Amino acid sequence: MSSSSSKFQRFRPRRPFATDWLVDVLPRFFDRTLERIGISHLKWLVLFLLVISIPLVITPLKVWQQGVVAFFVLAIGQVVVRAENRVNDKQISEYYHLFLVWLSLVTTSRYLYYRLNYTLNFDAFINGLFCVLLLIAELYAILTLVLAYFQTLHIQDREPVDLSAYPQDQWPKVDIYIPTYNEDVEIVRKTAIGAIAIDYPEDKKKVYVLDDGRAEKYKARREKLRKMCEEVGCTMMTRDNNEHAKAGNINTAFRRTKGDLVMILDCDHIPVRDFLKHVAGFFFDPKLAFVQTPHWFFNPDPFERNLRTDGRIPVGNELFYKVLQKGNDFWNAAFFCGSAAVIRKEYALQVGGIATETVTEDCHTAFRLHSLGYKSFYYDKIMIAGLAPENFSSYVGQQVRWARGMAQILRIENPVLNRKLNLTIPQRICYFSATSHFFYGYPRLIYAIAPTLFLLFRINPIQGLGLETLAYALPHILLSLNTNYITYKHVRFSFWNEIFEFVMAFQAGYVTTMALINPNLGSFNVTDKDMTLIKREFSFSNFDWQSVRGLLSVTGLVVLGLASVPFWLILRPEDTEAVLVNALWCVFNLTLLMAALLVAFEQPQERTAHRLRRRLGATIYSYDKSWSGVTLDVSETGTRMILEVEGQPNLPDEIEVELVGDYGARVIMEAQIVVAKSVNEHQMELAVKFINVTQSQRDNLTLVTYSDVKEWYSQTREYVDKPLQSLGFLATGLFRAFQEFKVDKGAVKVRKRVQASAQLFWEGEFYLATVTAIGATSLRLELDDSITSNAKLLKPDNLKKMQQEKPLVGLLLSQDAMSQSRERFLTQILSLEILVPGDSSSSSPKKIALELSFPDQFKDRQSAKIKELVRVLH
């Protein structure tokens, strides 16, 4: 070791002993101990923990003693969370998580023991009724918590199997299915182009667009889809009916195609080029039925857009795809999700193809494959880019379908008690957790109205609610947050799960109840995509009253409950403790309810295409010059980039832009500069919009943007949950929702700077001028009174007339006044600016600038001449 290194080690600040003990010593001790014991010893260890937990659960304490215990337990939870944040070892994090799971279960059991023995209130029928309802809601929440703990005991991270280790003739043949119903053909085209570009041997890959059979009114769309398939080089497959919707469409294709494996893509899920290189190797395991990968959406969903989170809060599906699916994978219970997956066709046909009895056919199919003893893998690498529902009502429709389908599976298959199923106990638990998850609707509403019942109607579902109840409840609630924080801190922020549940409470509660009563109720609905909102209007018409009318009623009750608090404190001071606890509960509920209601207030999507934060190589070309840089974001209509420059480059308003993907795919587009501003002496930020785009360019841009991707930027999250900040950010959603969108004021109008001679022809006379800036659509002209003939034009009456009438004027342009070759143009005056006002003896200005445009009606005749002039002038 060098002396400098030794010096650094010698003066490096030492961590406190307690930190060393928690971060290093104790976890390593458990690591060595658990390596020595077998599974039988581990069972005895679990039994020992159960035995010592019993007195911790049932020992009675006075209120102050329970308060001390609560403080001590919560302090332990905070210490463990802080220690876990300091380690980078996944195994050590799991030890901390297991410890907190045990501590959380103990405190939850103690709270439940207290609730059942001391707080049930049956002194009147109405109190007893709501006491039972609240208790059921709490039992459901505790059951859900325990099931989630089990699912996340170990987070499985898989590495891909190297395909190159096997001869290419042994690689499986893959059929790629893109099921469609009534979606826009341009959306399907992008997915088909991405599927065709997947890097896999051509003789072992074939792409099919599965067009579902429908009524005659869709004939025109089908013909357009057929032409698209011919253009891009994929096969269109149509059936003569649309029975069983998407599942039936896929099952029909199963019987017609010859591949060993089937890769399924929703029609808006564009795959990256190395998808199969990452996934196909897993199938050398002969027991493997399917591999699922994450669904990822590049556009903001209604929660992101309407609550204006700006990407700071993880979206709803990240918890499932980043944690729960990996936890399920450890128990061989990963779910098939209908897209971004590869399935072995032979095994799928053994269970009758894709399940058709429920509207969540994907999960139901996985359930049946697991029941035959087959394996499933979950590979956590984002390899598709899809479209989330654009508006709130579409999001609600999607969630309702999932809720109904999961309840149908629970009702039809009964994964816990059905002895005919060849499922392991962990698989049964994972499926029960998934199928019971969407029953949160009514329990969530019970939590919302429970304190209001007391404040408005003196209905008391909890006997003796006060500080004693808080002393038992807070450790249960906060320790569960601490425990989940370790596994969820990147994927689900504190208190935001309650927002998701409040938003869907009424709909989820209704459809799950109906599905339990009759699983055949309801039908498959396609989620609407690409419904962009453009206008910026603060109007009641932007609020989805229909979807949240029930939630509005609950919010009104909570507000009335809070309004009653002063009357309680004045008229019933002996109930102050209970009133304050219920009031705090109402304040918390109101915060969540207001955020949930804001999700239904549609914010505009003012851009015509969604931006993706892609870092692509970029080069702009302006005639004989070029500048290189990197994109900050890119969309289908434009891009924003940082250019490496020297000084201030003299750019025209129209340029060519070349973008290069991660693997070398390229596209060159004509573009118009929208924003240009200096970052520093050597960098410039440029925003451009693409113009005159051909279909070939659009297809190549799709490949560069969505297909030629090594890793999507959402693979890892840069934000980490901080509970208090998360609650504060949630509470301030009202202010963000009604803020005006910021307009970038740093932009300047970009045109090529020149010094060229011009003659302006207006009302039968010529005036000499100088062109100082010119672009493809406009130019800037300056005139002064140093030339005698210009004096007439500079008179106030003439200037006022030009400003008011904005007339068409003729223009002769050349590089200098001595040139014999002059180009003629028709232009229109847009605006006038006085650069040098006249002196006290004259009302006429000494110098003016005119903004002139090249009118669109003369574009065909003048466009080529303008571009050539922009090129040669200097």
GROMACS .gro file of N, CA and C in nm, residues 558-669:
model
  336
  558VAL      N    1  -6.616   1.340   0.570
  558VAL     CA    2  -6.496   1.367   0.650
  558VAL      C    3  -6.486   1.516   0.682
  559VAL      N    4  -6.517   1.602   0.586
  559VAL     CA    5  -6.513   1.747   0.610
  559VAL      C    6  -6.615   1.785   0.717
  560LEU      N    7  -6.736   1.730   0.708
  560LEU     CA    8  -6.838   1.759   0.809
  560LEU      C    9  -6.795   1.710   0.947
  561GLY      N   10  -6.730   1.594   0.950
  561GLY     CA   11  -6.680   1.543   1.076
  561GLY      C   12  -6.580   1.636   1.140
  562LEU      N   13  -6.488   1.689   1.061
  562LEU     CA   14  -6.389   1.783   1.115
  562LEU      C   15  -6.456   1.913   1.160
  563ALA      N   16  -6.560   1.954   1.088
  563ALA     CA   17  -6.630   2.078   1.126
  563ALA      C   18  -6.701   2.064   1.260
  564SER      N   19  -6.731   1.941   1.299
  564SER     CA   20  -6.801   1.920   1.426
  564SER      C   21  -6.708   1.920   1.547
  565VAL      N   22  -6.578   1.915   1.526
  565VAL     CA   23  -6.483   1.903   1.637
  565VAL      C   24  -6.496   2.017   1.738
  566PRO      N   25  -6.504   2.145   1.698
  566PRO     CA   26  -6.517   2.252   1.799
  566PRO      C   27  -6.640   2.235   1.888
  567PHE      N   28  -6.752   2.188   1.830
  567PHE     CA   29  -6.873   2.168   1.909
  567PHE      C   30  -6.852   2.057   2.013
  568TRP      N   31  -6.782   1.951   1.974
  568TRP     CA   32  -6.751   1.844   2.069
  568TRP      C   33  -6.667   1.898   2.186
  569LEU      N   34  -6.565   1.977   2.153
  569LEU     CA   35  -6.474   2.024   2.258
  569LEU      C   36  -6.545   2.119   2.355
  570ILE      N   37  -6.646   2.191   2.305
  570ILE     CA   38  -6.720   2.284   2.391
  570ILE      C   39  -6.826   2.211   2.472
  571LEU      N   40  -6.902   2.123   2.405
  571LEU     CA   41  -7.018   2.061   2.469
  571LEU      C   42  -6.984   1.933   2.543
  572ARG      N   43  -6.879   1.861   2.500
  572ARG     CA   44  -6.845   1.734   2.564
  572ARG      C   45  -6.696   1.729   2.596
  573PRO      N   46  -6.649   1.814   2.686
  573PRO     CA   47  -6.506   1.816   2.717
  573PRO      C   48  -6.455   1.685   2.774
  574GLU      N   49  -6.543   1.603   2.833
  574GLU     CA   50  -6.499   1.475   2.890
  574GLU      C   51  -6.458   1.376   2.781
  575ASP      N   52  -6.500   1.401   2.654
  575ASP     CA   53  -6.462   1.313   2.542
  575ASP      C   54  -6.347   1.369   2.460
  576THR      N   55  -6.275   1.465   2.517
  576THR     CA   56  -6.170   1.534   2.441
  576THR      C   57  -6.068   1.437   2.380
  577GLU      N   58  -6.024   1.340   2.458
  577GLU     CA   59  -5.920   1.248   2.410
  577GLU      C   60  -5.967   1.172   2.286
  578ALA      N   61  -6.087   1.116   2.293
  578ALA     CA   62  -6.141   1.040   2.180
  578ALA      C   63  -6.165   1.132   2.060
  579VAL      N   64  -6.216   1.254   2.087
  579VAL     CA   65  -6.243   1.348   1.978
  579VAL      C   66  -6.115   1.386   1.905
  580LEU      N   67  -6.009   1.415   1.978
  580LEU     CA   68  -5.883   1.456   1.914
  580LEU      C   69  -5.823   1.341   1.834
  581VAL      N   70  -5.829   1.220   1.886
  581VAL     CA   71  -5.776   1.106   1.810
  581VAL      C   72  -5.854   1.087   1.681
  582ASN      N   73  -5.986   1.093   1.688
  582ASN     CA   74  -6.068   1.081   1.568
  582ASN      C   75  -6.046   1.196   1.472
  583ALA      N   76  -6.025   1.317   1.526
  583ALA     CA   77  -5.999   1.433   1.440
  583ALA      C   78  -5.869   1.417   1.364
  584LEU      N   79  -5.764   1.370   1.432
  584LEU     CA   80  -5.636   1.347   1.364
  584LEU      C   81  -5.651   1.241   1.256
  585TRP      N   82  -5.729   1.139   1.286
  585TRP     CA   83  -5.756   1.033   1.189
  585TRP      C   84  -5.826   1.092   1.067
  586CYS      N   85  -5.922   1.183   1.091
  586CYS     CA   86  -5.994   1.248   0.980
  586CYS      C   87  -5.901   1.336   0.896
  587VAL      N   88  -5.810   1.409   0.961
  587VAL     CA   89  -5.717   1.494   0.888
  587VAL      C   90  -5.631   1.409   0.795
  588PHE      N   91  -5.583   1.297   0.848
  588PHE     CA   92  -5.502   1.206   0.766
  588PHE      C   93  -5.584   1.154   0.648
  589ASN      N   94  -5.707   1.110   0.676
  589ASN     CA   95  -5.793   1.058   0.568
  589ASN      C   96  -5.823   1.166   0.465
  590LEU      N   97  -5.847   1.289   0.511
  590LEU     CA   98  -5.881   1.397   0.418
  590LEU      C   99  -5.763   1.427   0.326
  591THR      N  100  -5.643   1.423   0.379
  591THR     CA  101  -5.524   1.444   0.296
  591THR      C  102  -5.517   1.341   0.184
  592LEU      N  103  -5.542   1.215   0.220
  592LEU     CA  104  -5.538   1.108   0.119
  592LEU      C  105  -5.653   1.122   0.020
  593LEU      N  106  -5.771   1.156   0.070
  593LEU     CA  107  -5.888   1.167  -0.018
  593LEU      C  108  -5.873   1.282  -0.117
  594MET      N  109  -5.820   1.395  -0.073
  594MET     CA  110  -5.801   1.508  -0.164
  594MET      C  111  -5.703   1.472  -0.276
  595ALA      N  112  -5.594   1.403  -0.240
  595ALA     CA  113  -5.499   1.360  -0.342
  595ALA      C  114  -5.565   1.262  -0.438
  596ALA      N  115  -5.648   1.170  -0.385
  596ALA     CA  116  -5.717   1.074  -0.470
  596ALA      C  117  -5.813   1.144  -0.567
  597LEU      N  118  -5.883   1.247  -0.518
  597LEU     CA  119  -5.976   1.320  -0.605
  597LEU      C  120  -5.902   1.396  -0.714
  598LEU      N  121  -5.782   1.446  -0.682
  598LEU     CA  122  -5.705   1.522  -0.782
  598LEU      C  123  -5.664   1.434  -0.900
  599VAL      N  124  -5.655   1.303  -0.877
  599VAL     CA  125  -5.621   1.213  -0.988
  599VAL      C  126  -5.730   1.219  -1.095
  600ALA      N  127  -5.853   1.249  -1.055
  600ALA     CA  128  -5.963   1.257  -1.151
  600ALA      C  129  -5.972   1.391  -1.221
  601PHE      N  130  -5.888   1.488  -1.181
  601PHE     CA  131  -5.887   1.618  -1.248
  601PHE      C  132  -5.782   1.613  -1.358
  602GLU      N  133  -5.828   1.600  -1.482
  602GLU     CA  134  -5.739   1.574  -1.594
  602GLU      C  135  -5.650   1.694  -1.625
  603GLN      N  136  -5.520   1.675  -1.608
  603GLN     CA  137  -5.424   1.775  -1.650
  603GLN      C  138  -5.395   1.756  -1.799
  604PRO      N  139  -5.359   1.861  -1.868
  604PRO     CA  140  -5.337   1.848  -2.012
  604PRO      C  141  -5.204   1.781  -2.043
  605GLN      N  142  -5.203   1.711  -2.155
  605GLN     CA  143  -5.076   1.664  -2.212
  605GLN      C  144  -5.051   1.757  -2.330
  606GLU      N  145  -4.975   1.864  -2.305
  606GLU     CA  146  -4.966   1.970  -2.404
  606GLU      C  147  -4.873   1.935  -2.521
  607ARG      N  148  -4.790   1.835  -2.503
  607ARG     CA  149  -4.704   1.793  -2.613
  607ARG      C  150  -4.778   1.693  -2.701
  608THR      N  151  -4.750   1.698  -2.830
  608THR     CA  152  -4.817   1.607  -2.922
  608THR      C  153  -4.755   1.468  -2.919
  609ALA      N  154  -4.638   1.452  -2.859
  609ALA     CA  155  -4.575   1.322  -2.845
  609ALA      C  156  -4.500   1.318  -2.713
  610HIS      N  157  -4.490   1.201  -2.653
  610HIS     CA  158  -4.428   1.188  -2.522
  610HIS      C  159  -4.276   1.188  -2.534
  611ARG      N  160  -4.213   1.256  -2.439
  611ARG     CA  161  -4.067   1.263  -2.436
  611ARG      C  162  -4.008   1.144  -2.362
  612LEU      N  163  -3.898   1.092  -2.413
  612LEU     CA  164  -3.825   0.985  -2.346
  612LEU      C  165  -3.684   1.036  -2.315
  613ARG      N  166  -3.639   1.010  -2.193
  613ARG     CA  167  -3.507   1.059  -2.152
  613ARG      C  168  -3.398   0.968  -2.206
  614ARG      N  169  -3.380   0.969  -2.337
  614ARG     CA  170  -3.278   0.887  -2.402
  614ARG      C  171  -3.153   0.970  -2.427
  615ARG      N  172  -3.037   0.913  -2.396
  615ARG     CA  173  -2.909   0.977  -2.427
  615ARG      C  174  -2.855   0.914  -2.555
  616LEU      N  175  -2.884   0.977  -2.667
  616LEU     CA  176  -2.842   0.929  -2.798
  616LEU      C  177  -2.733   1.018  -2.853
  617GLY      N  178  -2.645   0.960  -2.931
  617GLY     CA  179  -2.549   1.040  -3.005
  617GLY      C  180  -2.622   1.126  -3.107
  618ALA      N  181  -2.588   1.254  -3.114
  618ALA     CA  182  -2.658   1.345  -3.205
  618ALA      C  183  -2.558   1.430  -3.281
  619THR      N  184  -2.586   1.450  -3.408
  619THR     CA  185  -2.505   1.540  -3.492
  619THR      C  186  -2.600   1.625  -3.572
  620ILE      N  187  -2.576   1.757  -3.576
  620ILE     CA  188  -2.657   1.843  -3.661
  620ILE      C  189  -2.570   1.892  -3.777
  621TYR      N  190  -2.633   1.900  -3.892
  621TYR     CA  191  -2.564   1.942  -4.014
  621TYR      C  192  -2.629   2.068  -4.067
  622SER      N  193  -2.546   2.168  -4.098
  622SER     CA  194  -2.593   2.290  -4.161
  622SER      C  195  -2.504   2.317  -4.281
  623TYR      N  196  -2.551   2.268  -4.395
  623TYR     CA  197  -2.475   2.281  -4.520
  623TYR      C  198  -2.337   2.217  -4.504
  624ASP      N  199  -2.229   2.292  -4.502
  624ASP     CA  200  -2.095   2.232  -4.498
  624ASP      C  201  -2.040   2.223  -4.356
  625LYS      N  202  -2.119   2.249  -4.253
  625LYS     CA  203  -2.072   2.246  -4.116
  625LYS      C  204  -2.153   2.145  -4.034
  626SER      N  205  -2.092   2.097  -3.926
  626SER     CA  206  -2.163   2.003  -3.838
  626SER      C  207  -2.118   2.024  -3.694
  627TRP      N  208  -2.206   1.989  -3.602
  627TRP     CA  209  -2.177   1.997  -3.458
  627TRP      C  210  -2.228   1.868  -3.394
  628SER      N  211  -2.152   1.813  -3.300
  628SER     CA  212  -2.190   1.688  -3.235
  628SER      C  213  -2.235   1.713  -3.091
  629GLY      N  214  -2.313   1.621  -3.041
  629GLY     CA  215  -2.357   1.632  -2.902
  629GLY      C  216  -2.431   1.508  -2.859
  630VAL      N  217  -2.517   1.523  -2.760
  630VAL     CA  218  -2.594   1.411  -2.706
  630VAL      C  219  -2.734   1.461  -2.672
  631THR      N  220  -2.834   1.377  -2.694
  631THR     CA  221  -2.972   1.418  -2.666
  631THR      C  222  -3.000   1.413  -2.515
  632LEU      N  223  -3.085   1.503  -2.470
  632LEU     CA  224  -3.136   1.499  -2.333
  632LEU      C  225  -3.268   1.422  -2.328
  633ASP      N  226  -3.348   1.439  -2.430
  633ASP     CA  227  -3.470   1.361  -2.445
  633ASP      C  228  -3.507   1.360  -2.593
  634VAL      N  229  -3.593   1.265  -2.628
  634VAL     CA  230  -3.632   1.251  -2.768
  634VAL      C  231  -3.777   1.205  -2.773
  635SER      N  232  -3.847   1.251  -2.875
  635SER     CA  233  -3.985   1.206  -2.897
  635SER      C  234  -4.001   1.179  -3.046
  636GLU      N  235  -4.122   1.143  -3.084
  636GLU     CA  236  -4.148   1.116  -3.225
  636GLU      C  237  -4.163   1.244  -3.306
  637THR      N  238  -4.165   1.359  -3.239
  637THR     CA  239  -4.181   1.485  -3.312
  637THR      C  240  -4.062   1.579  -3.296
  638GLY      N  241  -3.967   1.544  -3.210
  638GLY     CA  242  -3.853   1.633  -3.192
  638GLY      C  243  -3.758   1.581  -3.086
  639THR      N  244  -3.654   1.659  -3.059
  639THR     CA  245  -3.555   1.619  -2.961
  639THR      C  246  -3.491   1.743  -2.899
  640ARG      N  247  -3.436   1.724  -2.782
  640ARG     CA  248  -3.362   1.829  -2.712
  640ARG      C  249  -3.222   1.775  -2.688
  641MET      N  250  -3.121   1.856  -2.715
  641MET     CA  251  -2.984   1.805  -2.711
  641MET      C  252  -2.888   1.909  -2.657
  642ILE      N  253  -2.772   1.862  -2.616
  642ILE     CA  254  -2.660   1.948  -2.579
  642ILE      C  255  -2.553   1.932  -2.685
  643LEU      N  256  -2.515   2.043  -2.749
  643LEU     CA  257  -2.413   2.042  -2.854
  643LEU      C  258  -2.281   2.094  -2.799
  644GLU      N  259  -2.173   2.035  -2.847
  644GLU     CA  260  -2.040   2.086  -2.817
  644GLU      C  261  -2.004   2.189  -2.924
  645VAL      N  262  -1.983   2.314  -2.883
  645VAL     CA  263  -1.961   2.423  -2.978
  645VAL      C  264  -1.844   2.509  -2.931
  646GLU      N  265  -1.796   2.590  -3.020
  646GLU     CA  266  -1.697   2.693  -2.988
  646GLU      C  267  -1.759   2.827  -3.020
  647GLY      N  268  -1.779   2.907  -2.916
  647GLY     CA  269  -1.844   3.035  -2.937
  647GLY      C  270  -1.992   3.018  -2.965
  648GLN      N  271  -2.047   3.107  -3.044
  648GLN     CA  272  -2.190   3.106  -3.078
  648GLN      C  273  -2.203   3.069  -3.224
  649PRO      N  274  -2.239   2.942  -3.256
  649PRO     CA  275  -2.247   2.903  -3.398
  649PRO      C  276  -2.357   2.979  -3.471
  650ASN      N  277  -2.332   3.006  -3.597
  650ASN     CA  278  -2.427   3.078  -3.679
  650ASN      C  279  -2.519   2.977  -3.747
  651LEU      N  280  -2.630   2.943  -3.680
  651LEU     CA  281  -2.719   2.838  -3.727
  651LEU      C  282  -2.837   2.896  -3.802
  652PRO      N  283  -2.882   2.828  -3.908
  652PRO     CA  284  -3.011   2.863  -3.968
  652PRO      C  285  -3.123   2.802  -3.886
  653ASP      N  286  -3.247   2.834  -3.922
  653ASP     CA  287  -3.358   2.780  -3.844
  653ASP      C  288  -3.393   2.637  -3.884
  654GLU      N  289  -3.350   2.592  -4.001
  654GLU     CA  290  -3.374   2.455  -4.042
  654GLU      C  291  -3.242   2.384  -4.065
  655ILE      N  292  -3.230   2.264  -4.010
  655ILE     CA  293  -3.105   2.188  -4.014
  655ILE      C  294  -3.139   2.041  -4.039
  656GLU      N  295  -3.036   1.959  -4.046
  656GLU     CA  296  -3.054   1.814  -4.046
  656GLU      C  297  -2.997   1.759  -3.916
  657VAL      N  298  -3.067   1.661  -3.859
  657VAL     CA  299  -3.025   1.600  -3.733
  657VAL      C  300  -3.006   1.451  -3.755
  658GLU      N  301  -2.891   1.400  -3.711
  658GLU     CA  302  -2.867   1.255  -3.714
  658GLU      C  303  -2.865   1.203  -3.571
  659LEU      N  304  -2.945   1.100  -3.544
  659LEU     CA  305  -2.951   1.037  -3.413
  659LEU      C  306  -2.900   0.893  -3.425
  660VAL      N  307  -2.823   0.850  -3.326
  660VAL     CA  308  -2.762   0.718  -3.328
  660VAL      C  309  -2.801   0.643  -3.202
  661GLY      N  310  -2.856   0.520  -3.218
  661GLY     CA  311  -2.898   0.438  -3.105
  661GLY      C  312  -2.782   0.372  -3.034
  662ASP      N  313  -2.813   0.296  -2.930
  662ASP     CA  314  -2.710   0.234  -2.847
  662ASP      C  315  -2.630   0.129  -2.924
  663TYR      N  316  -2.690   0.066  -3.024
  663TYR     CA  317  -2.621  -0.037  -3.101
  663TYR      C  318  -2.585   0.010  -3.242
  664GLY      N  319  -2.604   0.138  -3.271
  664GLY     CA  320  -2.560   0.191  -3.400
  664GLY      C  321  -2.670   0.218  -3.500
  665ALA      N  322  -2.796   0.192  -3.468
  665ALA     CA  323  -2.904   0.228  -3.560
  665ALA      C  324  -2.907   0.379  -3.578
  666ARG      N  325  -2.936   0.426  -3.700
  666ARG     CA  326  -2.928   0.569  -3.730
  666ARG      C  327  -3.052   0.617  -3.802
  667VAL      N  328  -3.077   0.746  -3.786
  667VAL     CA  329  -3.182   0.812  -3.863
  667VAL      C  330  -3.140   0.957  -3.883
  668ILE      N  331  -3.165   1.009  -4.003
  668ILE     CA  332  -3.138   1.150  -4.034
  668ILE      C  333  -3.270   1.217  -4.066
  669MET      N  334  -3.297   1.327  -3.996
  669MET     CA  335  -3.425   1.396  -4.009
  669MET      C  336  -3.401   1.544  -4.040
   0.00000   0.00000   0.00000
